[in-house]
Coordinates of C-alpha atoms and ligand atoms in Angstrom, one line a residue:
X633 CA 47.3 116.7 85.0
X634 CA 50.2 116.1 82.6
X635 CA 51.3 112.5 81.8
X636 CA 53.4 110.7 79.2
X637 CA 50.9 108.5 77.5
X638 CA 51.7 105.5 75.2
X639 CA 48.5 104.7 73.3
X640 CA 50.0 101.7 71.4
X641 CA 53.0 99.5 71.5
X642 CA 56.0 100.6 69.5
X643 CA 59.0 103.0 69.4
X644 CA 59.6 106.2 71.3
X645 CA 57.2 107.9 68.9
X646 CA 54.1 106.3 70.5
X647 CA 54.7 108.3 73.6
X648 CA 53.2 111.9 73.9
X649 CA 52.5 114.3 76.7
X650 CA 48.7 114.6 77.3
X651 CA 46.3 115.9 79.9
X652 CA 44.6 113.1 81.8
X653 CA 42.3 113.2 84.9
X654 CA 44.1 113.7 88.2
X655 CA 43.5 110.8 90.5
X656 CA 42.0 111.0 94.0
X657 CA 43.3 108.8 96.9
X658 CA 41.0 106.1 98.3
X659 CA 40.8 105.6 102.1
X660 CA 44.1 103.6 102.3
X661 CA 46.0 105.5 99.6
X662 CA 48.3 108.4 99.3
X663 CA 48.4 111.0 96.5
X664 CA 52.0 111.7 95.4
X665 CA 52.9 114.8 93.5
X666 CA 55.7 113.6 91.2
X667 CA 58.9 115.7 91.1
X668 CA 61.1 113.1 89.2
X669 CA 60.7 109.8 87.6
X670 CA 62.9 107.5 85.4
X671 CA 62.6 105.9 82.0
X672 CA 64.1 102.5 82.5
X673 CA 64.6 99.1 80.8
X674 CA 61.2 97.9 82.1
X675 CA 59.4 100.8 80.3
X676 CA 61.4 100.0 77.2
X677 CA 60.4 96.3 77.3
X678 CA 56.7 96.9 77.8
X679 CA 56.4 99.9 75.5
X680 CA 58.1 98.1 72.6
X681 CA 57.1 94.5 73.6
X682 CA 60.8 93.6 73.5
X683 CA 60.6 90.4 75.6
X684 CA 62.2 87.0 75.4
X685 CA 61.0 84.6 72.7
X686 CA 57.8 82.9 73.7
X687 CA 56.8 85.6 76.2
X688 CA 55.2 88.1 73.9
X689 CA 51.7 86.6 74.1
X690 CA 51.9 86.4 77.9
X691 CA 53.0 90.0 78.2
X692 CA 50.1 91.1 75.9
X693 CA 47.7 89.1 78.1
X694 CA 49.1 90.9 81.2
X695 CA 49.4 94.4 79.7
X696 CA 46.8 94.6 77.0
X697 CA 46.3 92.4 73.9
X698 CA 46.2 95.1 71.1
X699 CA 46.9 98.3 73.0
X700 CA 48.4 98.9 76.4
X701 CA 45.7 98.6 79.1
X702 CA 47.6 101.1 81.3
X703 CA 48.8 103.8 79.0
X704 CA 51.1 105.5 81.5
X705 CA 54.5 103.9 81.9
X706 CA 57.0 104.5 84.7
X707 CA 58.0 102.3 87.6
X708 CA 59.9 104.7 89.8
X709 CA 59.2 108.2 91.2
X710 CA 60.0 110.6 93.8
X711 CA 57.9 113.5 95.1
X712 CA 55.8 114.9 97.9
X713 CA 52.7 113.4 99.5
X714 CA 50.0 115.9 98.6
X715 CA 47.0 114.2 100.2
X716 CA 46.2 111.0 102.1
X717 CA 43.0 108.9 102.4
X718 CA 41.0 108.8 105.7
X719 CA 42.7 105.5 106.9
X720 CA 46.3 106.4 106.1
X721 CA 48.6 106.5 109.2
X722 CA 52.1 106.1 107.8
X723 CA 52.5 109.2 105.7
X724 CA 51.3 112.7 105.9
X725 CA 50.9 115.6 103.4
X726 CA 54.3 117.2 102.8
X727 CA 56.4 114.1 103.3
X728 CA 59.2 113.7 100.7
X729 CA 59.1 110.1 99.4
X730 CA 60.3 107.8 96.7
X731 CA 58.2 104.9 95.3
X732 CA 58.3 101.8 93.1
X733 CA 55.0 101.2 91.2
X734 CA 56.4 97.9 89.7
X735 CA 54.3 96.3 87.0
X736 CA 51.3 98.5 87.7
X737 CA 53.4 101.4 86.2
X738 CA 51.9 105.0 86.2
X739 CA 54.9 107.0 87.4
X740 CA 55.2 109.1 84.3
X741 CA 52.4 111.4 85.5
X742 CA 52.3 114.5 87.6
X743 CA 50.3 112.7 90.3
X744 CA 50.2 109.0 91.4
X745 CA 48.0 107.3 94.0
X746 CA 49.4 104.3 95.8
X747 CA 48.3 102.2 98.8
X748 CA 50.2 103.3 101.8
X749 CA 51.4 99.7 102.4
X750 CA 52.9 99.5 98.9
X751 CA 56.5 100.3 97.9
X752 CA 56.8 103.8 99.3
X753 CA 59.5 105.2 101.6
X754 CA 60.8 108.5 102.9
X755 CA 63.3 110.1 100.6
X756 CA 66.9 109.9 102.0
X757 CA 67.7 113.6 103.0
X758 CA 71.1 113.5 101.3
X759 CA 69.7 112.8 97.8
X760 CA 68.0 115.1 95.4
X761 CA 64.6 114.1 94.0
X762 CA 66.3 113.2 90.8
X763 CA 68.7 110.8 92.6
X764 CA 65.9 109.4 94.8
X765 CA 63.7 108.6 91.7
X766 CA 66.5 106.4 90.5
X767 CA 67.1 104.4 93.7
X768 CA 64.8 101.5 93.4
X769 CA 65.2 99.8 90.0
X770 CA 68.9 99.0 90.3
X771 CA 69.1 99.0 94.1
X772 CA 66.4 96.6 94.9
X773 CA 67.3 94.3 92.0
X774 CA 70.8 94.0 93.4
X775 CA 69.6 93.4 96.9
X776 CA 67.0 90.9 95.8
X777 CA 69.5 88.8 93.7
X778 CA 72.1 88.8 96.4
X779 CA 69.5 87.6 98.9
X780 CA 68.2 84.8 96.5
X781 CA 71.8 83.6 96.2
X782 CA 72.1 83.2 99.9
X783 CA 74.0 86.5 100.6
X784 CA 77.3 88.1 99.7
X785 CA 80.2 87.9 102.1
X786 CA 83.3 90.0 102.9
X787 CA 86.1 88.9 100.6
X788 CA 83.9 87.4 97.9
X789 CA 85.1 87.9 94.3
X790 CA 82.3 89.4 92.2
X791 CA 82.2 90.1 88.5
X792 CA 79.5 92.4 87.0
X793 CA 78.8 92.0 83.3
X794 CA 77.0 95.1 82.0
X795 CA 78.4 97.0 85.0
X796 CA 77.7 100.5 83.6
X797 CA 73.9 100.2 83.3
X798 CA 71.3 101.0 86.0
X799 CA 71.4 97.6 87.6
X800 CA 75.1 97.0 86.9
X801 CA 76.2 100.1 88.8
X802 CA 74.0 99.2 91.8
X803 CA 75.6 95.7 91.9
X804 CA 79.1 97.3 91.7
X805 CA 78.4 99.8 94.5
X806 CA 76.6 97.3 96.8
X807 CA 79.1 94.5 96.3
X808 CA 81.9 96.9 97.1
X809 CA 80.1 98.1 100.2
X810 CA 79.5 94.5 101.4
X811 CA 83.3 93.9 101.2
X812 CA 83.7 92.1 97.9
X813 CA 86.5 92.4 95.4
X814 CA 84.7 93.8 92.4
X815 CA 85.4 93.4 88.6
X816 CA 83.2 95.5 86.3
X817 CA 82.8 94.6 82.6
X818 CA 81.8 97.4 80.2
X819 CA 83.1 99.2 77.2
X820 CA 86.4 101.0 77.8
X821 CA 84.8 104.5 77.8
X822 CA 82.9 103.6 81.0
X823 CA 85.9 102.3 83.0
X824 CA 86.6 105.6 84.9
X825 CA 83.0 105.6 86.1
X826 CA 83.2 101.9 87.2
X827 CA 86.4 102.7 89.2
X828 CA 84.8 105.7 90.8
X829 CA 81.7 103.7 91.9
X830 CA 83.8 101.0 93.5
X831 CA 85.2 98.5 90.9
X832 CA 88.7 97.3 91.8
X833 CA 89.3 95.8 88.3
X834 CA 87.7 96.6 85.0
X835 CA 87.5 94.6 81.7
X836 CA 86.6 95.9 78.3
X837 CA 84.4 93.3 76.7
X838 CA 85.5 94.3 73.3
X839 CA 89.1 93.5 74.1
X840 CA 89.0 90.6 76.6
X841 CA 86.7 87.6 77.2
X842 CA 86.4 87.4 81.0
X843 CA 85.5 83.7 80.7
X844 CA 88.9 83.0 79.3
X845 CA 91.1 84.9 81.7
X846 CA 91.6 82.0 84.1
X847 CA 89.9 83.9 87.1
X848 CA 87.2 82.3 89.2
X849 CA 84.4 84.4 90.8
X850 CA 82.0 83.7 93.7
X851 CA 79.4 85.7 91.9
X852 CA 79.0 86.5 88.2
X853 CA 76.2 88.9 87.7
X854 CA 74.9 89.2 84.1
X855 CA 72.8 92.3 83.3
X856 CA 73.9 92.4 79.6
X857 CA 72.6 88.9 78.6
X858 CA 76.0 87.9 77.2
X859 CA 77.1 85.5 79.9
X860 CA 74.6 82.6 80.0
X861 CA 75.3 79.5 82.2
X862 CA 77.0 77.6 79.3
X863 CA 79.6 80.4 78.9
X864 CA 80.0 81.6 82.5
X865 CA 79.8 78.4 84.6
X866 CA 83.5 77.5 84.3
X867 CA 84.5 80.9 85.6
X868 CA 82.6 80.3 88.9
X869 CA 84.2 79.0 92.1
X870 CA 83.0 75.5 93.1
X871 CA 80.2 77.1 95.2
X872 CA 79.8 80.2 93.0
X873 CA 76.6 81.6 91.6
X874 CA 75.6 83.1 88.3
X875 CA 73.0 85.8 88.9
X876 CA 71.2 86.0 85.6
X877 CA 69.5 89.4 85.9
X878 CA 69.1 89.1 82.1
X879 CA 69.4 85.5 80.8
X880 CA 68.0 83.2 78.0
X881 CA 64.8 81.4 78.5
X882 CA 66.7 78.1 78.5
X883 CA 68.6 79.2 81.6
X884 CA 65.3 80.1 83.3
X885 CA 64.0 76.6 82.6
X886 CA 67.0 74.8 83.9
X887 CA 68.0 77.0 86.8
X888 CA 66.5 74.7 89.5
X889 CA 67.9 71.5 88.1
X890 CA 71.4 73.0 87.5
X891 CA 71.5 74.5 91.1
X892 CA 70.5 71.1 92.6
X893 CA 73.0 69.1 90.7
X894 CA 76.0 71.4 91.0
X895 CA 77.8 73.0 93.9
X896 CA 77.4 76.0 91.7
X897 CA 74.1 77.9 91.5
X898 CA 72.2 79.6 88.6
X899 CA 69.8 82.3 90.0
X900 CA 67.1 83.6 87.7
X901 CA 63.8 85.4 88.0
X902 CA 62.2 88.8 88.5
X903 CA 62.0 91.0 91.5
X904 CA 59.1 92.6 93.1
X905 CA 59.6 95.5 95.6
X906 CA 58.1 96.2 99.0
X907 CA 58.2 99.2 101.3
X908 CA 60.7 97.3 103.4
X909 CA 63.0 96.9 100.4
X910 CA 62.9 100.6 99.7
X911 CA 63.6 101.4 103.4
X912 CA 66.7 99.2 103.2
X913 CA 67.9 100.9 100.0
X914 CA 67.2 104.3 101.6
X915 CA 69.4 103.4 104.6
X916 CA 72.2 102.4 102.2
X917 CA 71.8 105.6 100.3
X918 CA 71.9 107.6 103.6
X919 CA 75.1 105.9 104.7
X920 CA 76.7 106.8 101.3
X921 CA 77.0 103.1 100.3
X922 CA 74.7 103.5 97.3
X923 CA 74.2 106.7 95.2
X924 CA 72.3 106.2 91.9
X925 CA 74.3 107.4 88.9
X926 CA 72.3 109.6 86.5
X927 CA 72.9 109.2 82.8
X928 CA 70.9 112.4 82.2
X929 CA 68.1 114.5 83.6
X930 CA 65.5 115.7 81.1
X931 CA 62.3 117.8 81.3
X932 CA 59.2 115.7 80.9
X933 CA 58.6 117.4 77.6
X934 CA 61.6 115.5 76.2
X935 CA 60.0 112.1 77.0
X936 CA 60.7 110.8 73.5
X937 CA 64.4 111.6 73.8
X938 CA 64.4 109.9 77.2
X939 CA 63.0 106.7 75.6
X940 CA 65.4 106.9 72.7
X941 CA 68.3 107.1 75.2
X942 CA 67.1 104.0 77.0
X943 CA 66.5 102.2 73.7
X944 CA 70.1 102.7 72.7
X945 CA 71.1 100.1 75.4
X946 CA 74.2 102.3 76.2
X947 CA 73.0 104.5 79.0
X948 CA 75.3 104.8 82.0
X949 CA 73.0 104.6 85.0
X950 CA 69.5 106.1 85.0
X951 CA 67.6 108.3 82.6
X952 CA 65.7 110.7 84.8
X953 CA 62.7 112.9 83.9
X954 CA 61.9 116.0 85.9
X955 CA 58.4 117.5 86.2
X956 CA 58.7 121.2 86.1
X957 CA 57.0 122.0 89.3
X958 CA 57.9 124.5 92.0
X959 CA 59.5 122.7 94.9
X960 CA 59.9 123.8 98.6
X961 CA 63.7 124.4 98.9
X962 CA 63.8 122.6 102.2
X963 CA 63.3 119.2 100.5
X964 CA 66.5 119.2 98.4
X965 CA 69.8 118.7 100.1
X966 CA 72.5 121.3 100.3
X967 CA 74.6 121.6 97.2
X968 CA 77.7 119.9 98.8
X969 CA 75.6 116.7 99.1
X970 CA 75.0 116.6 95.3
X971 CA 78.7 116.5 94.4
X972 CA 80.1 114.0 92.0
X973 CA 79.5 110.4 92.9
X974 CA 83.2 109.8 93.4
X975 CA 83.1 112.2 96.4
X976 CA 80.0 110.8 97.9
X977 CA 80.3 107.1 97.8
X978 CA 82.2 105.7 100.8
X979 CA 84.7 103.0 100.0
X980 CA 85.9 100.5 102.5
Ligands
LIG1004 N1 65.4 90.0 86.4 C1 65.0 91.2 86.9 O1 64.3 91.2 87.9 C2 65.5 92.4 86.3 C3 65.5 93.7 87.0 C4 65.9 94.8 86.3 C5 66.4 94.7 85.0 N2 66.4 93.5 84.4 C6 66.9 93.4 83.0 O2 68.3 93.6 83.0 C7 68.7 94.2 81.8 C8 69.7 95.4 82.2 O3 68.9 96.5 82.7 P1 69.5 97.9 83.0 O4 68.4 98.8 83.3 O5 70.7 97.8 83.9 O6 70.1 98.2 81.5 P2 70.8 99.5 81.0 O7 71.0 100.5 82.0 O8 70.2 99.9 79.7 O9 72.3 98.8 80.7 C9 73.0 99.4 79.7 C10 74.5 99.0 79.9 O10 74.7 97.6 79.3 C11 76.0 97.6 78.9 N3 76.3 96.7 77.8 C12 75.8 96.7 76.5 N4 76.3 95.6 75.9 C13 77.2 95.0 76.6 C14 78.0 93.8 76.6 N5 78.0 93.1 75.4 N6 78.7 93.4 77.6 C15 78.7 94.1 78.7 N7 78.0 95.2 79.0 C16 77.2 95.7 77.9 C17 76.3 99.1 78.4 O11 77.6 99.4 78.6 P3 78.6 99.9 77.5 O12 77.9 101.2 77.0 O13 79.8 100.2 78.2 O14 78.6 98.9 76.4 C18 75.3 99.9 79.2 O15 76.0 100.8 80.1 C19 67.5 94.6 81.1 O16 67.3 93.7 80.0 C20 66.4 94.5 82.0 O17 65.2 94.1 81.4 C21 65.9 92.4 84.9

């Protein structure tokens, strides 16, 4: 089968399309034929070893000291179940699914085996395979951080810094869906997109410093890494929370102490995704509350261009790669369901 293989750490040039053995499902596993996958910021971090200071050795320990142990990247995919192991009861051949492989990666391949109890769920029927492949990374990160912070409520004021990326756009859409007043921070060129996806207010970070505008927020979400605790805390309400999706190591170290001492909270950490998380995000997608925004859809042959786009740090939403395989027409939604996001997302 075809796969995008990165035989060493480095830039996009270390990735090439190669033929590798097709896996066979074990008793409790399903074999998924991949129709679409994404290149995301997790792939960029591990491929290039771009990790916070002090973490590089730990990441090498986990992923391979000199060369990557698992040479196929990719955390998200959508496709069709092609075969199931003898003990699988939840899925059957022909099911259209999307999945999150997490830190085991391997989604940049024509086929992927996964335990049936891992992060796999049926594809929402109103999304294309390209959209479904991009559901998990942003969607489950947003749900997980809101949950860690004790939940978001109707009427909360939410500011999303880095609002036009994969995770930022998920936070914008879901915060709006849960009834919050949403402010999105991005460059001015992405403001139309932010408004279309649910932001009530927008701020151009090149023209205005949101920490100096006199506003207070119940949640400040930082996916850009430019709003650490020191800078953002005075813009939080007395019980507000900074959700540091990307934050400095110093914030990670002091999060527990800061949150205990203050009425305000600092929420840090990583997310790991389960099948139940995916079913929740699928329900939100089905209801129109969350539709992944696609920066571009490229054939898998353009894998290096996909990595370059992610490396730019300026993508809007997700970079999707499509495996050129024949698809049963019944699995993709009618054309009217793939209209522009602005027409699909339901706003309250
Ligand atoms: N903790 C976790 O569990 C977790 C989970 C997922 C991701 N992450 C991390 O979160 C980060 C974001 O991931 P992502 O996939 O959402 O990234 P992404 O899609 O690459 O985000 C790119 C966006 O960041 C915006 N941006 C760049 N500089 C900015 C600035 N100074 N101020 C505000 N916005 C700025 C860009 O907007 P403009 O083009 O408008 O500038 C661009 O749209 C990554 O570092 C990733 O590793 C952490």
